[in-house]
Amino acid sequence: MMNSVADAMVRHQQTDLAASLDQAKGLFNDLSFAYVRDWKGQNPSRRVIGFLPIYIPREIIHAHGMLPVGLFGAGDRIPVVKGDAYFQSYICHLPRTVIEMALNGNLDAFDGFIFPAICDVIRNLSGIFQLKFNAKLIRYLDFPQNFDPEVGGVFYRTALRQLSEDLARLNGVAGDVAALNHSISLYNENRRLVKDLSDFRAASPHKVSAVEYYLILRAGQTLTIEDHNAFVRRVMPQLAERDALPEDKIRVVVSGSFCEQPPLGLIRTIENAGCYIVEDDFQLGLQWMGDPIPDDTADPLAALVDAYLTKSTYSSAVYDGDHPKEEQLVAQVRERRADGVIFCAPSFCDPALLDRPLLEKAMDRSHIRHISFQYHENLGQFHVVKEQAGTFADMIKLWD
Amino acid sequence: MGLTMDVQKENSMIKQKQMLSDHFMALSQVKETGKKVAYTFVPGNLTELITAFDMLPVYPEINSLQSGMRKKSGDFIREAEDVGYPEDVCSYVKCDIGMMLQGNIGPTDQLLPSPDILLLSYTGCFVFMKWFENLRRLYPHAEIAMLHIPYQADGRVDPAAVKYIKDQLTKDVIPKFEKVAGKRLSDTVLAECLSRSAVAEDLLMNVFESARHKPSPIDAYFGGVYYIGPIFTSFRGSPACVGYYEELWKEVQYRIAHKLGPITPDGAITEEKYRLVVEGPPNWTNFRDFWKLFYDHGAVFVGSTYTRVGGLYDYGFRHSPDDPLGSLAEYCLGCYTNRNLPQRIELIEKFITDCDADGLVINSIKSCNSFSAGQLAMMRDIEERRGIPVGFIETDLVDPRYYSYSNIKNRLDSFFQMLEQRKELQPRARVIA
C-alpha cells in the first residue's frame, strides 16, 4: 500500500484533494515506514537518519544524500508493551513509543538517530539508544544557548561540522558547498510553502481543518524535501478551491505541544468544540527559521549557524535571553487576530509546563483569554477537553 | 560506639553547622555589609568565582531540600501550584518559588536576600534553565548570566565544549559579575580558591574511598549527603572548607583503625550485613525514615552516584590554579548527570567492584528526569552484565505526596530477601569486631 503512496506522491500531480489528504494520512499511520524503505531501496548508497523533535538542520543530512525522518512517537496507534519497561509512569509518553518502535523493528531501516538538546528526557533517551542500538549512528546535537556568534556560534559550527563528518562516514558522500547550498534552497522553499499554508489557514480556517493542516505538515517529517514541496504545492490550490462556508467559531492559538504530539482526536475535539486553530506549535521544527537562509554563499555551514542564532523561533527548549517568550506569544496572537490561547502541553513536560505560569500571566496582562489542559500522546477520552474548549469558545462568543 | 567517637563525629558536624549558620547570618546582613548575592545551582557550580568576587552564593535547590527536611515543602509546593505551577513539574522549583512567595524565609528562619545576579549554569538539568527564567521574572532587577554546559554525549570531555565554556565565562559571565560586583576579577584570589578546592577534593576522595574497607567506616549515601555539603555549596575554595574535610578525614581514619561502622540517627551500625551502591538522590521529606529502612537491615551504602552530582573527582579531576577557567569548565562538564548513560553505568560498576558491593538500589525520583529517565535501562544493563540484584524504588525530592512508606518498604523487604538468599549461597560474615 505504501509503495503506491510513494508512487502517487512522486508521479501523479493531478490527484484530487481527498486523495492528497489520504496520502498524508497514510504516511502518518504507517509505522512500518514503507515510504522510507522504498526510498532507501532505490539506491544502495542511501541512508536514513531519524531525528527527535523539535528542530535539527535537516539541510546537512540532505546534503549528504540522506533522508531525515522525524520521529514523533506513535501516539495511540500501537500498544506500549516494551516501552513501559523503560520509562517510569511519571515520564512523558513519547519516549515509550519511540523505544517501542525501535525494539519492535519499525526503525530497522534507519541508519542513525539524532537527538536534539531539548530536555532531560530526550537527552537520556539518546543514552538508551547508545546502550541498545550502538551499531547505528547515535548523535546528540547540543544547540548553543549562548547566541553570540563568537561564542555560541563557534561552538555550534563545530557541532555541525562534527555531525557532517559523522554522516560522511556513513555513505562516503562528503556534502560539499554546492550540495549544502542546494539543500538549503530546497528547505527554504519548504519553509516558504509551509508559511504560505499557515497564512492560508489563518485567513481561511474553514477551508482547511486543523487535522488536515496537521497531516499535510506531518507528511513533511517523512517525505523527501522534494516530494513534500511538490505535495504542498499541489494541495494548496486544491484547498483554496474548496467550497466551504465559515462557521461561528472563535480563533485560537494553541501553545505548548512542541515535542510529544497530541492525538488527532484531541486536535479535532478542539475544533469541533467551536475553535478555529489559527496558529499552533505542534511541529515547530518545520517553521524554526523565520526567514530564508542564504543559499548561495561560499560558507553554507556559516549560514546555517547564523540562521540558528538570529532567525530561530521561540520555544520552551531555548533560553529566551533578551526576547521574553511572553511578548512573542502576545505578538503571535495579535498577528493571527486570535481571540484566545489554548495552552495544551503533554503531561510531565517540564519545559512546556514551567513556561505556562509565565505565559498565562502575560496573557492576563494583555487581556488575552486563555485556558489550559494537559494530554499524553495516547489519550483516548476527549470529553473533558471538549467541555473546556466549548465553554471557552462560548464565553468568548458571549462576552466579546 | 564509644564516647570518643561520638565526640569526634560531632566535631565535623558541629563545624559544618557553624559554617552554615555563619553563611546564613551573612546573607541576612547584606543590607548592612553591602555584599552582593548570587543565586546559582549546585551541579557544576562556580563557587570559587563567586567567592573571588566576594559575593555570597545562594543555592535554591539546597533551600528546597532543607525545606523538605524541615517538613515545610508541602506547604510551599501548594503555594506554587495555587499560582499555576502544574503538579507534574519539578518539586524543587515549586518549593523554592512557594518559599519566595511566602516571604523568602530561608532554612534558618532568616530572611534570604534577593539576588543581585542569577547565575544560570545548568549542568545536567534543563529544568534549571526554566527555573531561572521564572526567577528572572520574579526578580526583575537581578542581572542574569547564562552559562550553558554542553552534555558529555560521547562520553568524553570535548575540547570544543571546554572552549565554549571558557568563552562564555570570559565574554559574558565574568563581565556581568564584574558589573554587579563593581570590581575586576582577581586572578590571584581565584587561583588561591582553586588551590584550596583541590586540597578539599583530595580529602573528600579519601573519605569516599574509605568505603572499600570492611566494615565501611562511612555510609556513602545518607552520611555522604552531609559530607558533600560544604564542597558542593557555598564553601569550596575557602579555608573553612579545607578545615572541615581535615576534621572529617580524621574521624573516618579513627573509625577505620577501630573497625567501626558508620553512625546512624539511632546509633552506630554494629553489623554490616549488606554493602550496597545507590543511584539517584535521596528523599528529603522523610529522610530519617528512609535511612532507617536500610540500616534496620544492616545495609550500608558504600557507593553513591548522588554524591557526585555537584562534581566528580573519582577519575582524578581536581580544580587547578594553573588553568582556572579550563579547570572550571572541565568541572562543570564532568558532573554526574552531565555524563551519558554508559558513563553513569561505568561509575556504578566501579563502585560495585571497588567496594565489593552486594547489590544496587535505584531510587527513582519523580521530580528529576535528569536522573530518572533512563534508570530502568541502566538497571537492565547492570543486571545483565553483573548479575547483581537491583532494588528499584520510587520517591520524590521534596513533594511529600509522593513518598509512600509501605510501598517502599514492601519493595525493599523483597530486595533484602533476595540479598539474603544470595548470601546464604555465598556466606560472607561481616560482623564488626
Short mmCIF file of N, CA and C in Angstrom, two decimals, chain A residues 224-290:
data_model
loop_
_atom_site.label_atom_id
_atom_site.label_comp_id
_atom_site.label_asym_id
_atom_site.label_seq_id
_atom_site.Cartn_x
_atom_site.Cartn_y
_atom_site.Cartn_z
N THR A 224 10.75 12.99 1.34
CA THR A 224 11.91 13.78 0.95
C THR A 224 11.46 15.22 0.80
N ILE A 225 12.40 16.13 0.89
CA ILE A 225 12.03 17.54 0.80
C ILE A 225 11.47 17.85 -0.59
N GLU A 226 11.99 17.17 -1.58
CA GLU A 226 11.49 17.39 -2.94
C GLU A 226 10.03 16.95 -3.03
N ASP A 227 9.74 15.78 -2.45
CA ASP A 227 8.36 15.28 -2.51
C ASP A 227 7.42 16.14 -1.67
N HIS A 228 7.88 16.60 -0.53
CA HIS A 228 6.98 17.40 0.30
C HIS A 228 6.70 18.74 -0.34
N ASN A 229 7.72 19.34 -0.93
CA ASN A 229 7.48 20.60 -1.64
C ASN A 229 6.43 20.41 -2.73
N ALA A 230 6.60 19.33 -3.48
CA ALA A 230 5.63 19.06 -4.56
C ALA A 230 4.24 18.82 -3.98
N PHE A 231 4.21 18.14 -2.87
CA PHE A 231 2.93 17.81 -2.24
C PHE A 231 2.20 19.08 -1.78
N VAL A 232 2.93 19.96 -1.09
CA VAL A 232 2.29 21.19 -0.59
C VAL A 232 1.88 22.08 -1.77
N ARG A 233 2.73 22.13 -2.77
CA ARG A 233 2.36 22.94 -3.95
C ARG A 233 1.08 22.41 -4.59
N ARG A 234 0.90 21.10 -4.57
CA ARG A 234 -0.28 20.53 -5.19
C ARG A 234 -1.53 20.75 -4.35
N VAL A 235 -1.36 20.63 -3.04
CA VAL A 235 -2.54 20.63 -2.18
C VAL A 235 -3.07 22.05 -1.91
N MET A 236 -2.20 23.03 -1.99
CA MET A 236 -2.63 24.40 -1.68
C MET A 236 -3.77 24.89 -2.57
N PRO A 237 -3.63 24.81 -3.89
CA PRO A 237 -4.75 25.26 -4.73
C PRO A 237 -6.00 24.42 -4.55
N GLN A 238 -5.78 23.13 -4.23
CA GLN A 238 -6.94 22.26 -4.00
C GLN A 238 -7.74 22.75 -2.78
N LEU A 239 -7.02 23.18 -1.77
CA LEU A 239 -7.69 23.70 -0.58
C LEU A 239 -8.37 25.03 -0.88
N ALA A 240 -7.68 25.87 -1.65
CA ALA A 240 -8.23 27.20 -1.96
C ALA A 240 -9.53 27.09 -2.75
N GLU A 241 -9.61 26.05 -3.56
CA GLU A 241 -10.82 25.88 -4.39
C GLU A 241 -11.97 25.25 -3.63
N ARG A 242 -11.70 24.86 -2.43
CA ARG A 242 -12.73 24.15 -1.65
C ARG A 242 -13.94 25.04 -1.42
N ASP A 243 -15.10 24.45 -1.55
CA ASP A 243 -16.34 25.20 -1.35
C ASP A 243 -16.81 24.99 0.09
N ALA A 244 -16.42 25.89 0.97
CA ALA A 244 -16.78 25.74 2.38
C ALA A 244 -17.12 27.10 2.97
N LEU A 245 -18.11 27.13 3.84
CA LEU A 245 -18.53 28.39 4.46
C LEU A 245 -17.96 28.53 5.86
N PRO A 246 -17.59 29.73 6.27
CA PRO A 246 -17.09 29.92 7.64
C PRO A 246 -18.18 29.61 8.67
N GLU A 247 -17.73 29.05 9.79
CA GLU A 247 -18.66 28.77 10.87
C GLU A 247 -18.45 29.78 12.00
N ASP A 248 -19.39 29.77 12.93
CA ASP A 248 -19.31 30.70 14.05
C ASP A 248 -18.38 30.13 15.11
N LYS A 249 -17.11 30.27 14.86
CA LYS A 249 -16.11 29.72 15.78
C LYS A 249 -15.15 30.82 16.19
N ILE A 250 -14.58 30.66 17.36
CA ILE A 250 -13.54 31.61 17.77
C ILE A 250 -12.21 31.18 17.15
N ARG A 251 -11.28 32.12 17.13
CA ARG A 251 -9.95 31.85 16.58
C ARG A 251 -8.97 31.70 17.76
N VAL A 252 -8.24 30.56 17.76
CA VAL A 252 -7.33 30.34 18.89
C VAL A 252 -5.92 30.00 18.41
N VAL A 253 -4.97 30.36 19.27
CA VAL A 253 -3.60 29.89 19.14
C VAL A 253 -3.43 28.75 20.14
N VAL A 254 -2.89 27.62 19.68
CA VAL A 254 -2.60 26.50 20.59
C VAL A 254 -1.11 26.50 20.87
N SER A 255 -0.76 26.49 22.15
CA SER A 255 0.65 26.67 22.53
C SER A 255 1.08 25.62 23.54
N GLY A 256 2.26 25.06 23.35
CA GLY A 256 2.83 24.19 24.38
C GLY A 256 3.10 22.77 23.97
N SER A 257 2.62 22.39 22.79
CA SER A 257 2.73 20.99 22.41
C SER A 257 3.83 20.80 21.37
N PHE A 258 5.04 21.15 21.73
CA PHE A 258 6.08 21.22 20.72
C PHE A 258 6.79 19.90 20.47
N CYS A 259 6.73 18.97 21.38
CA CYS A 259 7.51 17.73 21.25
C CYS A 259 6.56 16.54 21.13
N GLU A 260 6.04 16.09 22.27
CA GLU A 260 5.06 15.00 22.21
C GLU A 260 3.80 15.51 21.51
N GLN A 261 3.35 14.76 20.54
CA GLN A 261 2.24 15.24 19.72
C GLN A 261 0.88 14.85 20.31
N PRO A 262 -0.08 15.73 20.21
CA PRO A 262 -1.42 15.37 20.69
C PRO A 262 -2.06 14.37 19.72
N PRO A 263 -2.94 13.51 20.21
CA PRO A 263 -3.65 12.64 19.28
C PRO A 263 -4.52 13.48 18.34
N LEU A 264 -4.73 12.95 17.15
CA LEU A 264 -5.55 13.70 16.18
C LEU A 264 -6.93 13.99 16.77
N GLY A 265 -7.43 13.05 17.56
CA GLY A 265 -8.75 13.24 18.16
C GLY A 265 -8.81 14.48 19.03
N LEU A 266 -7.71 14.80 19.67
CA LEU A 266 -7.70 15.97 20.54
C LEU A 266 -7.74 17.25 19.69
N ILE A 267 -6.98 17.25 18.60
CA ILE A 267 -6.99 18.43 17.72
C ILE A 267 -8.41 18.61 17.15
N ARG A 268 -8.97 17.50 16.75
CA ARG A 268 -10.32 17.55 16.17
C ARG A 268 -11.33 18.03 17.21
N THR A 269 -11.15 17.59 18.43
CA THR A 269 -12.08 17.96 19.50
C THR A 269 -12.06 19.47 19.75
N ILE A 270 -10.86 20.04 19.77
CA ILE A 270 -10.77 21.49 19.98
C ILE A 270 -11.55 22.21 18.88
N GLU A 271 -11.38 21.74 17.68
CA GLU A 271 -12.04 22.41 16.57
C GLU A 271 -13.56 22.20 16.61
N ASN A 272 -13.94 20.97 16.91
CA ASN A 272 -15.38 20.69 16.96
C ASN A 272 -16.07 21.40 18.12
N ALA A 273 -15.27 21.78 19.10
CA ALA A 273 -15.85 22.48 20.26
C ALA A 273 -16.06 23.97 19.98
N GLY A 274 -15.78 24.39 18.78
CA GLY A 274 -16.07 25.78 18.42
C GLY A 274 -14.84 26.66 18.28
N CYS A 275 -13.68 26.06 18.00
CA CYS A 275 -12.45 26.84 17.88
C CYS A 275 -11.78 26.59 16.53
N TYR A 276 -11.47 27.65 15.84
CA TYR A 276 -10.57 27.51 14.70
C TYR A 276 -9.14 27.70 15.22
N ILE A 277 -8.31 26.71 14.96
CA ILE A 277 -6.90 26.86 15.36
C ILE A 277 -6.21 27.64 14.24
N VAL A 278 -5.77 28.85 14.55
CA VAL A 278 -5.14 29.67 13.51
C VAL A 278 -3.62 29.71 13.66
N GLU A 279 -3.11 29.15 14.72
CA GLU A 279 -1.65 29.00 14.89
C GLU A 279 -1.41 27.94 15.94
N ASP A 280 -0.36 27.16 15.74
CA ASP A 280 -0.02 26.15 16.73
C ASP A 280 1.47 25.87 16.65
N ASP A 281 1.96 25.13 17.65
CA ASP A 281 3.39 24.77 17.64
C ASP A 281 3.57 23.26 17.69
N PHE A 282 2.61 22.55 17.06
CA PHE A 282 2.69 21.09 17.08
C PHE A 282 3.99 20.58 16.44
N GLN A 283 4.34 21.17 15.32
CA GLN A 283 5.54 20.71 14.59
C GLN A 283 6.44 21.92 14.34
N LEU A 284 6.89 22.47 15.43
CA LEU A 284 7.59 23.74 15.40
C LEU A 284 8.84 23.70 14.53
N GLY A 285 9.48 22.55 14.47
CA GLY A 285 10.74 22.44 13.74
C GLY A 285 10.63 22.80 12.27
N LEU A 286 9.46 22.56 11.70
CA LEU A 286 9.29 22.87 10.27
C LEU A 286 9.30 24.37 10.02
N GLN A 287 9.02 25.13 11.06
CA GLN A 287 8.99 26.60 10.90
C GLN A 287 9.99 27.26 11.84
N TRP A 288 11.06 26.53 12.14
CA TRP A 288 12.02 27.02 13.13
C TRP A 288 12.65 28.34 12.68
N MET A 289 12.92 28.45 11.38
CA MET A 289 13.55 29.67 10.85
C MET A 289 12.48 30.62 10.31
N GLY A 290 12.53 31.83 10.80
CA GLY A 290 11.52 32.79 10.38
C GLY A 290 11.78 33.36 8.99
#
